[in-house]
Amino acid sequence: ATYGEGDPTDNAAEFYQMISDQDLDLTNLNYCVFGLGNSTYEHYNSTGRFVNKRLLELGGNRILPLGEGDDDSTLDNDIIEWKEQLWPKVCTLFGLDGSDQDINMRQYNLEELEDPDMSKVFTGEVTRLNSYLAEKQRPPYEPKNPFMSHMLVNRELHKGGDRNCMHIEFDITDSRIRYDAGDHVAVYPCNDQKLVEDLCVLLDKKPDTVFRLTAIDSYASKKSPFPCPTTYRTALTYYVDITSCPKMHVLKEFLPYTHSEEDKTKLELMTKTTMEGKAAYQEYVVKNFRTVNHILQDLPSCRPPLDYLLELLPRLQVRYYSISSSSKAHATTVHVTAVVLQYETPTGRVNKGVATNWLLPQVPSDDKHYSVPLFVRKSQFRLPIKSEVPIIMIGPGTGIAPFRGFLQERDVAAKKGATVGKTVLYFGCRRKAEDYLYQEELESYVASGLLTVSARESRGD
């Protein structure tokens, strides 16, 4: 996958560096590559393209042309079509029977514990790692070792309207976390408790039942999909994604657990790789923003076991936000500017963003036990090294976030006597009276001569 300015993802960085720097002999390697990207970005799928080319240079045998998935368009279809070419190649290469047999392969066995030792039961992501305990935290802080930050500020930026936009400040005092204007902060969110409890009701499970999932394959490197033993509530809250549209392969696994012919026919159509099947999936699931809860509500005879659903659903991912501050002005805090996502779907339901709706009601307090796990991810988005270089910034809405950090940095430089080049911001909002973000701050920079602003409304009178 490619993110940012053509960079590999965090979990691929070490591999990317290895094949870039080392003169490896891969003459015995058979390989194929599928790249994930977004065509709206300049460096579309550059990581996948590089890996595909580099493995060939190192002597690898490419068994299939590069596949590319476009997250801005038909990503699921791109993957399905590429896999249809992949498996016959793999079967031929290894002399396997390529007959088209659908096999339901469970990876884990379920065991529900009637009298568990609660001191050994995992109760959430915050207790998964020893480093999450405040008294045991040690840098460096990264995806597997996030810093438990205390929220200092959570204030509303919108002056009116029906939306919320949060300005949040996280405390990083004594963390040794260093960041630059333009970097990102990653936040570990939690799923909404109502969605969690609704899903348990749909699948007839008590949310606080303690269970364990154990790998069927005794040689499997991953003994369980997440820390066990745990509860259904914990797994659904912290570990799996229940708010995204389920993929076609997940719906296919629902078929054996669907009893109504009408429901089964609908599912079967949506899991076919034909043009008709893909269109049905797009119409029913994607265009209507149906989540797994919605599908189970709308197909009442579809009732897969909850433990199998926990196998099938993807892991809940961290959310990245552009840092809206400069460490030169705020060395002990990280600022975030985020609109709270909430929208009505064509089916009349209201979908909510996971992280922003989790953060919205949080009130800063002196309670250090209620914290937000986070880490900083470096970016290549930077101010010019020389402050005298003029810059033009274009940031509608929360797109202003990194530029607020840039402005703070230039303001610090100017106050220290440095020459600061012309700094121009083009900002857009719906209505200045409602959602002109950081208006007072920007006006103060204009008054000091640091900034020139051109602000426009899209829905003003």
CSV table of C-alpha atoms in Angstrom, one decimal:
chain,number,residue,atom,x,y,z
A,1,ALA,CA,0.0,0.0,0.0
A,2,THR,CA,1.0,3.6,-0.6
A,3,TYR,CA,0.3,6.6,1.7
A,4,GLY,CA,1.3,10.2,1.9
A,5,GLU,CA,3.9,11.3,-0.6
A,6,GLY,CA,4.4,7.9,-2.1
A,7,ASP,CA,5.6,6.3,1.1
A,8,PRO,CA,5.2,2.7,2.3
A,9,THR,CA,3.0,2.1,5.2
A,10,ASP,CA,4.5,1.8,8.7
A,11,ASN,CA,4.3,-2.0,8.8
A,12,ALA,CA,6.0,-2.2,5.4
A,13,ALA,CA,8.8,0.3,6.0
A,14,GLU,CA,11.4,-2.2,7.2
A,15,PHE,CA,10.7,-4.5,4.2
A,16,TYR,CA,10.8,-1.6,1.8
A,17,GLN,CA,14.2,-0.4,3.2
A,18,MET,CA,15.6,-4.0,3.0
A,19,ILE,CA,14.9,-4.5,-0.7
A,20,SER,CA,16.0,-0.9,-1.4
A,21,ASP,CA,19.4,-1.0,0.3
A,22,GLN,CA,20.5,-4.6,0.1
A,23,ASP,CA,21.8,-6.6,-2.9
A,24,LEU,CA,19.7,-9.7,-2.3
A,25,ASP,CA,19.7,-12.8,-4.4
A,26,LEU,CA,16.0,-13.7,-5.0
A,27,THR,CA,16.5,-16.1,-7.9
A,28,ASN,CA,14.4,-18.8,-6.1
A,29,LEU,CA,11.6,-16.4,-5.3
A,30,ASN,CA,8.2,-16.6,-7.2
A,31,TYR,CA,6.2,-13.5,-6.5
A,32,CYS,CA,3.4,-11.3,-7.5
A,33,VAL,CA,2.4,-7.9,-6.2
A,34,PHE,CA,-1.0,-6.1,-5.7
A,35,GLY,CA,-0.7,-2.4,-4.9
A,36,LEU,CA,-3.2,-0.4,-2.9
A,37,GLY,CA,-3.5,3.3,-3.6
A,38,ASN,CA,-5.7,6.3,-4.3
A,39,SER,CA,-5.7,7.8,-7.8
A,40,THR,CA,-6.5,11.3,-6.5
A,41,TYR,CA,-2.9,11.4,-5.1
A,42,GLU,CA,0.1,12.3,-7.2
A,43,HIS,CA,2.2,9.2,-6.3
A,44,TYR,CA,-0.5,6.7,-7.1
A,45,ASN,CA,0.5,3.1,-6.1
A,46,SER,CA,4.2,4.1,-6.2
A,47,THR,CA,5.1,1.6,-3.4
A,48,GLY,CA,3.5,-1.4,-5.2
A,49,ARG,CA,5.1,-0.4,-8.5
A,50,PHE,CA,8.5,0.0,-6.8
A,51,VAL,CA,8.3,-3.4,-5.1
A,52,ASN,CA,7.1,-5.1,-8.3
A,53,LYS,CA,10.1,-3.7,-10.2
A,54,ARG,CA,12.7,-4.1,-7.5
A,55,LEU,CA,11.9,-7.8,-6.8
A,56,LEU,CA,12.4,-8.5,-10.5
A,57,GLU,CA,15.7,-6.6,-10.5
A,58,LEU,CA,16.9,-8.8,-7.6
A,59,GLY,CA,16.2,-12.0,-9.6
A,60,GLY,CA,12.7,-12.9,-8.6
A,61,ASN,CA,10.3,-14.7,-10.9
A,62,ARG,CA,7.1,-12.6,-11.5
A,63,ILE,CA,4.2,-15.0,-12.0
A,64,LEU,CA,1.5,-12.4,-12.5
A,65,PRO,CA,1.5,-8.8,-13.8
A,66,LEU,CA,1.2,-6.0,-11.2
A,67,GLY,CA,-2.4,-5.5,-9.9
A,68,GLU,CA,-3.5,-2.1,-8.7
A,69,GLY,CA,-6.4,-1.2,-6.5
A,70,ASP,CA,-7.9,2.3,-6.5
A,71,ASP,CA,-9.4,3.3,-3.2
A,72,ASP,CA,-11.1,6.2,-4.9
A,73,SER,CA,-13.0,4.0,-7.3
A,74,THR,CA,-13.4,0.2,-7.5
A,75,LEU,CA,-11.0,-1.2,-5.0
A,76,ASP,CA,-12.9,-4.4,-4.1
A,77,ASN,CA,-13.6,-5.2,-7.7
A,78,ASP,CA,-9.9,-4.6,-8.5
A,79,ILE,CA,-8.8,-7.1,-5.9
A,80,ILE,CA,-11.4,-9.7,-6.9
A,81,GLU,CA,-10.5,-9.6,-10.6
A,82,TRP,CA,-6.8,-9.9,-9.7
A,83,LYS,CA,-7.4,-12.9,-7.4
A,84,GLU,CA,-9.3,-14.6,-10.2
A,85,GLN,CA,-6.1,-14.5,-12.2
A,86,LEU,CA,-3.8,-15.3,-9.2
A,87,TRP,CA,-5.2,-18.7,-8.0
A,88,PRO,CA,-5.0,-20.6,-11.3
A,89,LYS,CA,-1.3,-19.4,-11.5
A,90,VAL,CA,-0.6,-20.6,-8.0
A,91,CYS,CA,-2.2,-24.0,-8.5
A,92,THR,CA,-0.2,-24.5,-11.7
A,93,LEU,CA,3.0,-23.4,-10.1
A,94,PHE,CA,2.6,-25.9,-7.2
A,95,GLY,CA,0.8,-28.7,-9.0
A,96,LEU,CA,-2.4,-28.3,-7.0
A,97,ASP,CA,-5.9,-29.2,-8.0
A,98,GLY,CA,-7.6,-26.0,-9.0
A,99,SER,CA,-11.1,-27.3,-8.9
A,100,ASP,CA,-13.6,-24.6,-7.9
A,101,GLN,CA,-14.6,-25.8,-4.4
A,102,ASP,CA,-15.8,-23.4,-1.8
A,103,ILE,CA,-14.4,-24.4,1.6
A,104,ASN,CA,-15.4,-22.8,4.9
A,105,MET,CA,-12.1,-22.6,6.8
A,106,ARG,CA,-12.5,-21.6,10.4
A,107,GLN,CA,-9.1,-20.6,11.9
A,108,TYR,CA,-10.1,-20.6,15.6
A,109,ASN,CA,-12.0,-22.7,18.1
A,110,LEU,CA,-14.3,-21.0,20.5
A,111,GLU,CA,-14.4,-21.7,24.2
A,112,GLU,CA,-16.8,-19.8,26.5
A,113,LEU,CA,-15.6,-19.7,30.1
A,114,GLU,CA,-18.2,-20.2,32.8
A,115,ASP,CA,-16.0,-19.4,35.8
A,116,PRO,CA,-13.1,-17.3,34.6
A,117,ASP,CA,-10.3,-15.8,36.7
A,118,MET,CA,-11.2,-12.2,36.0
A,119,SER,CA,-7.7,-11.0,36.9
A,120,LYS,CA,-6.5,-12.7,33.7
A,121,VAL,CA,-9.3,-11.5,31.4
A,122,PHE,CA,-8.4,-8.8,28.9
A,123,THR,CA,-10.8,-5.9,29.2
A,124,GLY,CA,-9.6,-3.5,26.6
A,125,GLU,CA,-6.9,-2.2,24.3
A,126,VAL,CA,-5.6,0.0,27.1
A,127,THR,CA,-4.7,-3.1,29.1
A,128,ARG,CA,-3.3,-5.1,26.2
A,129,LEU,CA,0.3,-4.0,26.6
A,130,ASN,CA,2.2,-3.3,29.8
A,131,SER,CA,3.5,-0.1,28.2
A,132,TYR,CA,-0.1,1.2,28.3
A,133,LEU,CA,0.1,1.3,32.1
A,134,ALA,CA,1.2,4.8,33.0
A,135,GLU,CA,3.7,3.7,35.6
A,136,LYS,CA,5.4,1.4,33.1
A,137,GLN,CA,5.4,3.6,30.0
A,138,ARG,CA,8.7,3.7,28.2
A,139,PRO,CA,9.6,5.5,24.9
A,140,PRO,CA,10.0,5.3,22.0
A,141,TYR,CA,6.2,5.5,21.3
A,142,GLU,CA,5.0,3.8,18.1
A,143,PRO,CA,2.1,1.7,16.8
A,144,LYS,CA,2.8,-1.2,19.2
A,145,ASN,CA,3.8,1.1,22.0
A,146,PRO,CA,1.5,4.1,22.1
A,147,PHE,CA,1.7,6.9,24.6
A,148,MET,CA,-1.2,7.3,27.0
A,149,SER,CA,-1.9,11.0,26.7
A,150,HIS,CA,-4.1,13.1,28.9
A,151,MET,CA,-6.6,15.4,27.1
A,152,LEU,CA,-6.0,19.0,28.2
A,153,VAL,CA,-8.5,20.9,25.9
A,154,ASN,CA,-11.6,19.9,23.9
A,155,ARG,CA,-13.4,22.9,22.7
A,156,GLU,CA,-16.0,23.6,19.9
A,157,LEU,CA,-14.7,25.6,17.0
A,158,HIS,CA,-18.0,26.1,15.1
A,159,LYS,CA,-20.0,29.1,16.2
A,160,GLY,CA,-23.3,27.7,14.7
A,161,GLY,CA,-24.8,25.2,12.3
A,162,ASP,CA,-25.6,21.6,12.8
A,163,ARG,CA,-22.0,20.2,12.8
A,164,ASN,CA,-19.3,20.0,15.4
A,165,CYS,CA,-15.6,20.7,14.9
A,166,MET,CA,-13.2,20.0,17.8
A,167,HIS,CA,-10.0,21.6,18.8
A,168,ILE,CA,-8.2,19.1,21.0
A,169,GLU,CA,-4.9,19.4,22.8
A,170,PHE,CA,-3.1,16.3,24.0
A,171,ASP,CA,-0.5,16.4,26.8
A,172,ILE,CA,2.9,14.9,25.8
A,173,THR,CA,4.8,16.2,28.8
A,174,ASP,CA,7.8,13.9,29.7
A,175,SER,CA,7.0,11.6,26.8
A,176,ARG,CA,10.1,12.6,24.8
A,177,ILE,CA,7.8,12.7,21.8
A,178,ARG,CA,9.1,15.1,19.2
A,179,TYR,CA,7.1,16.3,16.3
A,180,ASP,CA,7.3,18.9,13.5
A,181,ALA,CA,4.6,21.0,11.9
A,182,GLY,CA,3.1,18.8,9.1
A,183,ASP,CA,3.3,15.5,11.0
A,184,HIS,CA,0.3,13.3,11.9
A,185,VAL,CA,-0.9,12.0,15.2
A,186,ALA,CA,-2.5,8.6,15.4
A,187,VAL,CA,-5.3,8.0,17.8
A,188,TYR,CA,-6.6,4.5,18.9
A,189,PRO,CA,-10.5,4.8,19.0
A,190,CYS,CA,-13.3,2.7,20.5
A,191,ASN,CA,-16.5,1.5,18.9
A,192,ASP,CA,-19.8,3.0,20.1
A,193,GLN,CA,-21.3,0.9,23.0
A,194,LYS,CA,-24.8,1.0,21.5
A,195,LEU,CA,-23.5,-0.6,18.2
A,196,VAL,CA,-21.7,-3.2,20.3
A,197,GLU,CA,-24.7,-4.1,22.3
A,198,ASP,CA,-27.0,-4.1,19.3
A,199,LEU,CA,-24.7,-6.6,17.5
A,200,CYS,CA,-24.7,-8.8,20.6
A,201,VAL,CA,-28.5,-8.8,20.7
A,202,LEU,CA,-28.7,-9.6,17.0
A,203,LEU,CA,-26.5,-12.6,17.4
A,204,ASP,CA,-28.0,-13.7,20.8
A,205,LYS,CA,-24.9,-13.2,22.9
A,206,LYS,CA,-24.5,-11.6,26.3
A,207,PRO,CA,-21.8,-8.9,25.8
A,208,ASP,CA,-20.0,-9.7,29.0
A,209,THR,CA,-19.6,-13.4,28.4
A,210,VAL,CA,-15.9,-14.4,28.7
A,211,PHE,CA,-14.5,-16.4,25.9
A,212,ARG,CA,-11.3,-17.6,24.3
A,213,LEU,CA,-10.4,-18.1,20.6
A,214,THR,CA,-7.6,-20.6,20.0
A,215,ALA,CA,-5.9,-21.4,16.7
A,216,ILE,CA,-7.0,-24.7,15.2
A,217,ASP,CA,-3.6,-25.1,13.6
A,218,SER,CA,-1.2,-25.9,16.5
A,219,TYR,CA,1.7,-24.6,14.4
A,220,ALA,CA,0.0,-21.2,13.7
A,221,SER,CA,2.2,-18.3,14.6
A,222,LYS,CA,-0.9,-16.4,15.7
A,223,LYS,CA,-2.6,-18.3,18.5
A,224,SER,CA,-5.6,-15.9,18.7
A,225,PRO,CA,-6.9,-13.0,16.6
A,226,PHE,CA,-6.6,-10.6,19.6
A,227,PRO,CA,-5.7,-10.9,23.3
A,228,CYS,CA,-7.7,-13.7,25.0
A,229,PRO,CA,-9.5,-14.6,27.2
A,230,THR,CA,-11.7,-11.5,26.8
A,231,THR,CA,-15.4,-10.6,26.5
A,232,TYR,CA,-17.6,-10.1,23.5
A,233,ARG,CA,-18.0,-6.5,24.6
A,234,THR,CA,-14.2,-5.9,24.7
A,235,ALA,CA,-13.6,-7.6,21.4
A,236,LEU,CA,-16.3,-5.6,19.6
A,237,THR,CA,-15.3,-2.3,21.3
A,238,TYR,CA,-11.5,-2.3,20.9
A,239,TYR,CA,-10.4,-4.9,18.4
A,240,VAL,CA,-12.7,-5.2,15.3
A,241,ASP,CA,-14.1,-2.8,12.8
A,242,ILE,CA,-17.9,-3.0,12.9
A,243,THR,CA,-18.7,0.3,11.2
A,244,SER,CA,-17.2,-0.2,7.7
A,245,CYS,CA,-19.1,-1.8,4.9
A,246,PRO,CA,-18.4,-5.6,5.0
A,247,LYS,CA,-16.4,-6.9,2.1
A,248,MET,CA,-17.9,-9.4,-0.4
A,249,HIS,CA,-15.9,-12.3,1.0
A,250,VAL,CA,-17.4,-11.7,4.4
A,251,LEU,CA,-20.9,-11.8,3.0
A,252,LYS,CA,-20.0,-15.1,1.3
A,253,GLU,CA,-19.1,-16.6,4.6
A,254,PHE,CA,-22.6,-15.6,5.9
A,255,LEU,CA,-24.3,-17.9,3.4
A,256,PRO,CA,-24.2,-21.2,5.4
A,257,TYR,CA,-25.8,-19.3,8.3
A,258,THR,CA,-28.7,-17.8,6.3
A,259,HIS,CA,-31.9,-19.8,6.3
A,260,SER,CA,-34.5,-17.8,4.4
A,261,GLU,CA,-34.4,-18.4,0.6
A,262,GLU,CA,-35.1,-14.8,-0.1
A,263,ASP,CA,-32.2,-13.6,2.1
A,264,LYS,CA,-29.9,-16.3,0.8
A,265,THR,CA,-30.6,-15.4,-2.8
A,266,LYS,CA,-29.8,-11.8,-2.1
A,267,LEU,CA,-26.5,-12.7,-0.5
A,268,GLU,CA,-25.6,-15.2,-3.2
A,269,LEU,CA,-26.0,-12.5,-5.9
A,270,MET,CA,-23.9,-10.0,-4.0
A,271,THR,CA,-21.0,-12.5,-3.6
A,272,LYS,CA,-20.8,-13.4,-7.3
A,273,THR,CA,-17.8,-12.0,-9.2
A,274,THR,CA,-20.0,-11.3,-12.3
A,275,MET,CA,-20.8,-7.8,-13.4
A,276,GLU,CA,-24.3,-8.3,-12.1
A,277,GLY,CA,-23.0,-9.5,-8.7
A,278,LYS,CA,-20.6,-6.6,-8.3
A,279,ALA,CA,-23.3,-4.1,-9.2
A,280,ALA,CA,-25.7,-5.7,-6.7
A,281,TYR,CA,-23.0,-5.4,-3.9
A,282,GLN,CA,-22.3,-1.8,-4.8
A,283,GLU,CA,-26.0,-0.9,-4.8
A,284,TYR,CA,-27.0,-2.8,-1.6
A,285,VAL,CA,-23.9,-2.4,0.6
A,286,VAL,CA,-21.7,0.4,-0.6
A,287,LYS,CA,-24.1,3.1,-1.9
A,288,ASN,CA,-26.3,2.6,1.1
A,289,PHE,CA,-23.4,2.6,3.6
A,290,ARG,CA,-24.6,-0.7,5.2
A,291,THR,CA,-22.5,-1.9,8.1
A,292,VAL,CA,-22.6,-5.5,9.5
A,293,ASN,CA,-25.3,-4.4,12.0
A,294,HIS,CA,-27.5,-3.1,9.1
A,295,ILE,CA,-27.1,-6.2,7.0
A,296,LEU,CA,-28.0,-8.5,10.0
A,297,GLN,CA,-31.0,-6.2,10.7
A,298,ASP,CA,-32.2,-6.3,7.0
A,299,LEU,CA,-31.6,-10.0,6.5
A,300,PRO,CA,-33.2,-11.4,9.6
A,301,SER,CA,-32.5,-15.1,8.8
A,302,CYS,CA,-28.8,-14.4,8.5
A,303,ARG,CA,-27.2,-15.2,11.9
A,304,PRO,CA,-23.5,-16.1,11.7
A,305,PRO,CA,-21.9,-17.1,15.0
A,306,LEU,CA,-20.5,-14.1,16.7
A,307,ASP,CA,-17.1,-15.7,17.3
A,308,TYR,CA,-16.8,-16.4,13.5
A,309,LEU,CA,-17.8,-12.8,12.8
A,310,LEU,CA,-14.9,-11.7,15.0
A,311,GLU,CA,-12.6,-13.8,12.8
A,312,LEU,CA,-13.9,-12.3,9.6
A,313,LEU,CA,-14.1,-8.6,10.4
A,314,PRO,CA,-10.9,-6.5,10.0
A,315,ARG,CA,-9.1,-5.1,12.9
A,316,LEU,CA,-10.1,-1.6,14.2
A,317,GLN,CA,-7.5,0.8,12.8
A,318,VAL,CA,-5.9,3.9,14.3
A,319,ARG,CA,-7.1,7.2,13.0
A,320,TYR,CA,-4.6,9.7,11.7
A,321,TYR,CA,-5.0,13.5,12.0
A,322,SER,CA,-2.8,16.3,10.8
A,323,ILE,CA,-1.2,18.0,13.7
A,324,SER,CA,-2.5,21.6,13.9
A,325,SER,CA,0.3,23.0,16.1
A,326,SER,CA,4.1,23.6,16.0
A,327,SER,CA,6.4,22.1,18.6
A,328,LYS,CA,8.3,25.4,18.5
A,329,ALA,CA,5.3,27.1,20.0
A,330,HIS,CA,3.8,24.1,21.9
A,331,ALA,CA,6.5,21.7,22.9
A,332,THR,CA,4.4,19.7,25.4
A,333,THR,CA,1.1,19.5,23.6
A,334,VAL,CA,-0.1,18.1,20.3
A,335,HIS,CA,-3.2,19.9,18.8
A,336,VAL,CA,-5.8,18.2,16.6
A,337,THR,CA,-8.6,19.9,14.5
A,338,ALA,CA,-11.3,17.4,13.5
A,339,VAL,CA,-14.9,17.6,12.2
A,340,VAL,CA,-17.2,15.2,13.9
A,341,LEU,CA,-18.5,12.8,11.2
A,342,GLN,CA,-22.2,12.1,11.2
A,343,TYR,CA,-24.5,11.5,8.2
A,344,GLU,CA,-27.8,10.0,7.2
A,345,THR,CA,-27.7,7.1,4.8
A,346,PRO,CA,-30.1,6.4,1.9
A,347,THR,CA,-31.8,3.8,4.2
A,348,GLY,CA,-32.6,6.5,6.7
A,349,ARG,CA,-30.0,5.4,9.3
A,350,VAL,CA,-27.5,7.7,10.9
A,351,ASN,CA,-23.8,6.6,10.6
A,352,LYS,CA,-21.2,8.1,12.8
A,353,GLY,CA,-17.4,8.4,12.6
A,354,VAL,CA,-15.7,6.1,15.1
A,355,ALA,CA,-12.9,8.3,16.5
A,356,THR,CA,-14.5,11.8,16.4
A,357,ASN,CA,-17.7,10.6,18.0
A,358,TRP,CA,-15.7,8.9,20.7
A,359,LEU,CA,-13.6,12.0,21.3
A,360,LEU,CA,-16.5,14.5,21.2
A,361,PRO,CA,-18.0,13.9,24.6
A,362,GLN,CA,-14.7,13.5,26.4
A,363,VAL,CA,-14.2,16.3,29.0
A,364,PRO,CA,-10.7,17.2,30.1
A,365,SER,CA,-10.2,16.6,33.8
A,366,ASP,CA,-7.5,15.8,36.4
A,367,ASP,CA,-8.3,12.1,36.0
A,368,LYS,CA,-5.1,10.7,34.6
A,369,HIS,CA,-6.6,7.2,34.4
A,370,TYR,CA,-8.8,8.2,31.5
A,371,SER,CA,-6.4,8.7,28.6
A,372,VAL,CA,-6.1,8.5,24.9
A,373,PRO,CA,-3.5,6.1,23.3
A,374,LEU,CA,-1.5,7.9,20.6
A,375,PHE,CA,1.7,8.2,18.7
A,376,VAL,CA,3.2,10.5,16.1
A,377,ARG,CA,3.9,9.6,12.5
A,378,LYS,CA,6.4,11.6,10.6
A,379,SER,CA,5.5,13.3,7.3
A,380,GLN,CA,7.3,14.8,4.4
A,381,PHE,CA,5.0,17.8,4.4
A,382,ARG,CA,7.2,20.5,5.6
A,383,LEU,CA,7.8,24.3,5.6
A,384,PRO,CA,10.7,25.5,3.5
A,385,ILE,CA,13.9,25.3,5.5
A,386,LYS,CA,14.6,29.0,5.0
A,387,SER,CA,11.9,31.2,6.6
A,388,GLU,CA,12.3,33.9,4.0
A,389,VAL,CA,10.9,31.7,1.3
A,390,PRO,CA,7.3,32.8,0.5
A,391,ILE,CA,4.6,30.3,0.7
A,392,ILE,CA,1.0,29.9,-0.5
A,393,MET,CA,-1.3,27.6,1.6
A,394,ILE,CA,-4.7,26.4,0.4
A,395,GLY,CA,-6.8,24.8,3.2
A,396,PRO,CA,-10.6,24.7,3.2
A,397,GLY,CA,-12.3,23.5,6.4
A,398,THR,CA,-10.1,21.3,8.5
A,399,GLY,CA,-7.6,21.3,5.7
A,400,ILE,CA,-6.3,24.4,7.6
A,401,ALA,CA,-4.9,22.1,10.3
A,402,PRO,CA,-1.3,21.7,9.2
A,403,PHE,CA,-1.1,25.3,8.1
A,404,ARG,CA,-2.0,26.4,11.6
A,405,GLY,CA,1.2,24.7,12.7
A,406,PHE,CA,3.1,26.3,9.9
A,407,LEU,CA,1.8,29.8,10.9
A,408,GLN,CA,2.8,29.2,14.6
A,409,GLU,CA,6.3,28.2,13.4
A,410,ARG,CA,6.7,31.3,11.3
A,411,ASP,CA,5.3,33.5,14.0
A,412,VAL,CA,8.0,32.1,16.4
A,413,ALA,CA,10.7,32.8,13.8
A,414,ALA,CA,9.5,36.4,13.2
A,415,LYS,CA,9.4,37.1,17.0
A,416,LYS,CA,13.0,35.9,17.2
A,417,GLY,CA,14.0,38.4,14.5
A,418,ALA,CA,14.2,36.1,11.5
A,419,THR,CA,13.1,37.3,8.1
A,420,VAL,CA,9.9,35.7,7.1
A,421,GLY,CA,8.7,35.6,3.5
A,422,LYS,CA,5.3,36.4,2.3
A,423,THR,CA,2.7,34.0,3.8
A,424,VAL,CA,-0.6,33.7,2.0
A,425,LEU,CA,-3.6,31.5,3.1
A,426,TYR,CA,-6.6,30.7,0.9
A,427,PHE,CA,-9.3,29.4,3.3
A,428,GLY,CA,-12.8,28.2,2.5
A,429,CYS,CA,-15.8,27.5,4.7
A,430,ARG,CA,-19.6,27.1,4.4
A,431,ARG,CA,-20.5,30.3,6.3
A,432,LYS,CA,-18.0,32.7,8.0
A,433,ALA,CA,-20.5,33.2,10.8
A,434,GLU,CA,-20.6,29.5,11.6
A,435,ASP,CA,-17.4,27.7,10.6
A,436,TYR,CA,-14.6,30.1,10.0
A,437,LEU,CA,-12.0,28.1,11.9
A,438,TYR,CA,-9.5,29.9,14.1
A,439,GLN,CA,-10.7,33.3,12.8
A,440,GLU,CA,-9.4,35.3,15.7
A,441,GLU,CA,-5.9,33.7,15.5
A,442,LEU,CA,-5.7,34.3,11.7
A,443,GLU,CA,-6.8,37.9,12.2
A,444,SER,CA,-4.1,38.4,14.8
A,445,TYR,CA,-1.5,37.1,12.3
A,446,VAL,CA,-2.9,39.5,9.7
A,447,ALA,CA,-2.7,42.4,12.1
A,448,SER,CA,1.0,41.6,12.9
A,449,GLY,CA,1.9,41.6,9.2
A,450,LEU,CA,2.8,37.9,9.2
A,451,LEU,CA,-0.2,36.7,7.1
A,452,THR,CA,-2.4,37.6,4.1
A,453,VAL,CA,-5.7,35.7,4.1
A,454,SER,CA,-8.3,35.2,1.4
A,455,ALA,CA,-11.4,33.6,3.0
A,456,ARG,CA,-14.4,32.5,0.9
A,457,GLU,CA,-17.9,31.1,1.7
A,458,SER,CA,-19.5,28.3,-0.2
A,459,ARG,CA,-23.0,28.8,1.2
A,460,GLY,CA,-23.0,32.4,2.4
A,461,ASP,CA,-25.7,34.9,1.5
